[in-house]
Amino acid sequence: MPHADSALVPSGVDKAAFWTHVHEQLSYLLDGQRNWVTNLANAASLIYNSLAAFEPHFGSGERAVNWCGFYMESNLFPSPQIFRAQTGANKEHEVPDRLLLGPFCGKPACQFIDTAPGKARGVCADAYIAGKTVLVADVDAYPGHIACDGETKSEIVCPLVLRKDGGEAALGVLDLDCLVLGGFTSEDQQGLERIAQLVLDSCDW
Ligand code: SME
């Protein structure tokens, strides 16, 4: 099957069946690959395009998911020394706590999200720091919301929390924006949390 066809959605499925389908397609797409950049790129594209094909719940019209992607912990990126040079920091611990824009689909978005105490703001930072999904029915009513696109009305952010050897570390977040108020439900939350776990399990960190 051509890779693009993994974003086709069977007609008439409900949300539970939709998310099971996307999870299954993603497991095939990530098979045999452990690089996180590659895998997050395909995950963002699959989720975004599957939701665009998922009428009448989302689709490509007025209920569309207009952004789907990842913000990831800055130390995961290939050249943190370049970032340190740009910011004047010269020691590992001086790199500011922030998430950097990772693989995504949609319009351009903010480069980074501050997560440092006193600077942290917005839905992504809150989900990352709490290690819990944040579901926002109305972004305008959410204190500190960062508006990358003025058309966004609702949002959901799932943290990527790696649990290993009895410890856990938040590596980043999966963020989706929607054009309608209350676009996401608890069923979407469950589906996306399972997908976040699949992404975590499928990469070497
Ligand atoms: N709204 C997010 C910022 C990222 S964009 O939605 C892509 C926030 O408040 O953290």
Short mmCIF file of N, CA and C in Angstrom, two decimals, residues 39-117:
data_model
loop_
_atom_site.label_atom_id
_atom_site.label_comp_id
_atom_site.label_asym_id
_atom_site.label_seq_id
_atom_site.Cartn_x
_atom_site.Cartn_y
_atom_site.Cartn_z
N ASN A 39 9.90 9.56 12.95
CA ASN A 39 8.63 9.00 13.42
C ASN A 39 7.62 10.07 13.80
N LEU A 40 8.08 11.16 14.41
CA LEU A 40 7.14 12.23 14.76
C LEU A 40 6.61 12.92 13.51
N ALA A 41 7.45 13.01 12.47
CA ALA A 41 6.99 13.62 11.21
C ALA A 41 5.85 12.80 10.60
N ASN A 42 6.01 11.49 10.57
CA ASN A 42 4.94 10.66 10.02
C ASN A 42 3.71 10.65 10.94
N ALA A 43 3.93 10.70 12.24
CA ALA A 43 2.80 10.71 13.18
C ALA A 43 1.97 11.98 12.99
N ALA A 44 2.64 13.15 12.91
CA ALA A 44 1.91 14.41 12.74
C ALA A 44 1.12 14.40 11.44
N SER A 45 1.74 13.93 10.37
CA SER A 45 1.06 13.90 9.07
C SER A 45 -0.12 12.93 9.07
N LEU A 46 0.09 11.75 9.67
CA LEU A 46 -1.00 10.76 9.68
C LEU A 46 -2.20 11.27 10.47
N ILE A 47 -1.96 11.83 11.65
CA ILE A 47 -3.07 12.31 12.49
C ILE A 47 -3.81 13.45 11.78
N TYR A 48 -3.03 14.41 11.29
CA TYR A 48 -3.61 15.60 10.63
C TYR A 48 -4.46 15.20 9.42
N ASN A 49 -3.91 14.36 8.57
CA ASN A 49 -4.62 14.00 7.34
C ASN A 49 -5.76 13.02 7.59
N SER A 50 -5.62 12.17 8.60
CA SER A 50 -6.74 11.27 8.95
C SER A 50 -7.91 12.08 9.49
N LEU A 51 -7.62 13.09 10.33
CA LEU A 51 -8.69 13.93 10.87
C LEU A 51 -9.36 14.74 9.75
N ALA A 52 -8.58 15.16 8.77
CA ALA A 52 -9.15 15.90 7.64
C ALA A 52 -10.10 15.02 6.82
N ALA A 53 -9.86 13.69 6.88
CA ALA A 53 -10.73 12.76 6.14
C ALA A 53 -11.87 12.24 7.00
N PHE A 54 -11.89 12.63 8.28
CA PHE A 54 -12.87 12.09 9.23
C PHE A 54 -14.10 12.99 9.33
N GLU A 55 -14.92 12.92 8.28
CA GLU A 55 -16.21 13.63 8.28
C GLU A 55 -17.23 12.76 9.00
N PRO A 56 -18.21 13.32 9.68
CA PRO A 56 -18.46 14.74 9.91
C PRO A 56 -17.86 15.27 11.21
N HIS A 57 -17.08 14.44 11.90
CA HIS A 57 -16.56 14.87 13.22
C HIS A 57 -15.55 16.02 13.10
N PHE A 58 -14.63 15.92 12.09
CA PHE A 58 -13.64 16.98 11.88
C PHE A 58 -13.68 17.41 10.41
N GLY A 59 -12.99 16.69 9.52
CA GLY A 59 -13.02 17.02 8.10
C GLY A 59 -12.10 18.19 7.77
N SER A 60 -12.27 18.73 6.55
CA SER A 60 -11.37 19.80 6.09
C SER A 60 -12.07 21.16 6.02
N GLY A 61 -13.29 21.24 6.54
CA GLY A 61 -14.05 22.49 6.48
C GLY A 61 -14.02 23.25 7.79
N GLU A 62 -15.21 23.70 8.21
CA GLU A 62 -15.27 24.58 9.37
C GLU A 62 -14.95 23.89 10.70
N ARG A 63 -14.97 22.54 10.72
CA ARG A 63 -14.64 21.81 11.95
C ARG A 63 -13.21 21.26 11.91
N ALA A 64 -12.42 21.73 10.97
CA ALA A 64 -11.10 21.12 10.73
C ALA A 64 -10.15 21.27 11.91
N VAL A 65 -9.28 20.28 12.05
CA VAL A 65 -8.09 20.41 12.90
C VAL A 65 -7.06 21.17 12.04
N ASN A 66 -6.74 22.39 12.46
CA ASN A 66 -5.90 23.26 11.63
C ASN A 66 -4.42 23.17 11.97
N TRP A 67 -4.09 22.44 13.03
CA TRP A 67 -2.66 22.26 13.37
C TRP A 67 -2.51 20.98 14.17
N CYS A 68 -1.48 20.23 13.86
CA CYS A 68 -1.19 19.00 14.61
C CYS A 68 0.32 18.80 14.59
N GLY A 69 0.92 18.78 15.78
CA GLY A 69 2.37 18.60 15.79
C GLY A 69 2.94 18.48 17.18
N PHE A 70 4.26 18.55 17.22
CA PHE A 70 4.99 18.27 18.45
C PHE A 70 5.88 19.46 18.84
N TYR A 71 5.95 19.72 20.13
CA TYR A 71 6.98 20.57 20.72
C TYR A 71 7.81 19.66 21.62
N MET A 72 9.13 19.69 21.43
CA MET A 72 9.98 18.71 22.12
C MET A 72 11.07 19.40 22.94
N GLU A 73 11.46 18.74 24.00
CA GLU A 73 12.45 19.25 24.94
C GLU A 73 13.73 19.64 24.19
N SER A 74 14.28 20.82 24.46
CA SER A 74 15.33 21.38 23.60
C SER A 74 16.59 20.52 23.56
N ASN A 75 16.89 19.82 24.63
CA ASN A 75 18.11 19.01 24.62
C ASN A 75 18.03 17.79 23.71
N LEU A 76 16.84 17.46 23.22
CA LEU A 76 16.72 16.33 22.29
C LEU A 76 17.22 16.69 20.89
N PHE A 77 17.32 17.98 20.62
CA PHE A 77 17.63 18.38 19.24
C PHE A 77 19.11 18.19 18.93
N PRO A 78 19.42 17.96 17.66
CA PRO A 78 20.75 17.50 17.28
C PRO A 78 21.90 18.41 17.67
N SER A 79 21.70 19.73 17.69
CA SER A 79 22.84 20.61 17.91
C SER A 79 22.58 21.61 19.03
N PRO A 80 22.42 21.14 20.26
CA PRO A 80 22.18 22.09 21.35
C PRO A 80 23.33 23.07 21.53
N GLN A 81 24.56 22.69 21.08
CA GLN A 81 25.69 23.60 21.24
C GLN A 81 25.51 24.86 20.39
N ILE A 82 24.82 24.72 19.23
CA ILE A 82 24.55 25.90 18.40
C ILE A 82 23.59 26.82 19.14
N PHE A 83 22.58 26.22 19.76
CA PHE A 83 21.62 27.01 20.53
C PHE A 83 22.32 27.71 21.70
N ARG A 84 23.23 26.99 22.37
CA ARG A 84 23.95 27.60 23.50
C ARG A 84 24.77 28.78 23.01
N ALA A 85 25.40 28.62 21.84
CA ALA A 85 26.22 29.71 21.30
C ALA A 85 25.35 30.92 21.00
N GLN A 86 24.15 30.67 20.45
CA GLN A 86 23.27 31.78 20.08
C GLN A 86 22.77 32.53 21.30
N THR A 87 22.57 31.82 22.41
CA THR A 87 21.99 32.45 23.59
C THR A 87 23.06 32.92 24.56
N GLY A 88 24.33 32.62 24.27
CA GLY A 88 25.39 33.05 25.16
C GLY A 88 25.62 32.09 26.31
N ALA A 89 24.79 31.07 26.44
CA ALA A 89 24.99 30.09 27.51
C ALA A 89 26.15 29.18 27.13
N ASN A 90 26.99 28.85 28.09
CA ASN A 90 28.14 28.02 27.75
C ASN A 90 28.25 26.76 28.59
N LYS A 91 27.26 26.49 29.39
CA LYS A 91 27.27 25.25 30.15
C LYS A 91 25.92 24.55 29.98
N GLU A 92 25.97 23.23 30.07
CA GLU A 92 24.75 22.43 29.86
C GLU A 92 23.58 22.94 30.68
N HIS A 93 23.82 23.21 31.98
CA HIS A 93 22.71 23.56 32.86
C HIS A 93 22.20 24.98 32.59
N GLU A 94 22.90 25.73 31.75
CA GLU A 94 22.43 27.09 31.47
C GLU A 94 21.47 27.15 30.28
N VAL A 95 21.30 26.02 29.59
CA VAL A 95 20.33 26.01 28.50
C VAL A 95 18.94 26.22 29.09
N PRO A 96 18.22 27.25 28.66
CA PRO A 96 16.90 27.52 29.27
C PRO A 96 15.95 26.35 29.06
N ASP A 97 15.05 26.19 30.05
CA ASP A 97 14.02 25.15 29.90
C ASP A 97 13.03 25.61 28.84
N ARG A 98 12.99 24.89 27.76
CA ARG A 98 12.03 25.25 26.71
C ARG A 98 11.77 24.04 25.82
N LEU A 99 10.61 24.09 25.17
CA LEU A 99 10.28 23.12 24.15
C LEU A 99 10.50 23.79 22.80
N LEU A 100 11.09 23.06 21.87
CA LEU A 100 11.28 23.61 20.52
C LEU A 100 10.27 22.99 19.57
N LEU A 101 9.87 23.77 18.57
CA LEU A 101 8.94 23.29 17.55
C LEU A 101 9.53 22.06 16.85
N GLY A 102 8.76 20.99 16.80
CA GLY A 102 9.18 19.77 16.14
C GLY A 102 8.33 19.52 14.90
N PRO A 103 8.31 18.27 14.43
CA PRO A 103 7.52 17.95 13.24
C PRO A 103 6.04 18.31 13.43
N PHE A 104 5.44 18.91 12.40
CA PHE A 104 4.03 19.28 12.49
C PHE A 104 3.41 19.38 11.11
N CYS A 105 2.07 19.46 11.06
CA CYS A 105 1.33 19.80 9.85
C CYS A 105 0.42 20.97 10.18
N GLY A 106 0.32 21.90 9.25
CA GLY A 106 -0.50 23.09 9.47
C GLY A 106 0.31 24.32 9.12
N LYS A 107 -0.22 25.47 9.52
CA LYS A 107 0.47 26.73 9.21
C LYS A 107 1.65 26.93 10.16
N PRO A 108 2.58 27.85 9.81
CA PRO A 108 3.73 28.11 10.69
C PRO A 108 3.30 28.44 12.11
N ALA A 109 4.15 28.04 13.08
CA ALA A 109 3.80 28.22 14.49
C ALA A 109 5.01 28.75 15.26
N CYS A 110 4.79 29.09 16.53
CA CYS A 110 5.87 29.69 17.32
C CYS A 110 7.03 28.70 17.47
N GLN A 111 8.25 29.26 17.49
CA GLN A 111 9.46 28.43 17.48
C GLN A 111 9.64 27.63 18.76
N PHE A 112 9.27 28.24 19.89
CA PHE A 112 9.53 27.56 21.16
C PHE A 112 8.48 27.92 22.20
N ILE A 113 8.44 27.09 23.25
CA ILE A 113 7.52 27.29 24.38
C ILE A 113 8.39 27.29 25.64
N ASP A 114 8.33 28.36 26.40
CA ASP A 114 9.07 28.41 27.67
C ASP A 114 8.42 27.49 28.69
N THR A 115 9.26 26.72 29.39
CA THR A 115 8.73 25.86 30.46
C THR A 115 9.44 26.14 31.80
N ALA A 116 10.32 27.15 31.81
CA ALA A 116 11.07 27.46 33.04
C ALA A 116 10.15 28.13 34.06
N PRO A 117 10.40 27.88 35.36
CA PRO A 117 9.60 28.53 36.40
C PRO A 117 9.61 30.05 36.21
#
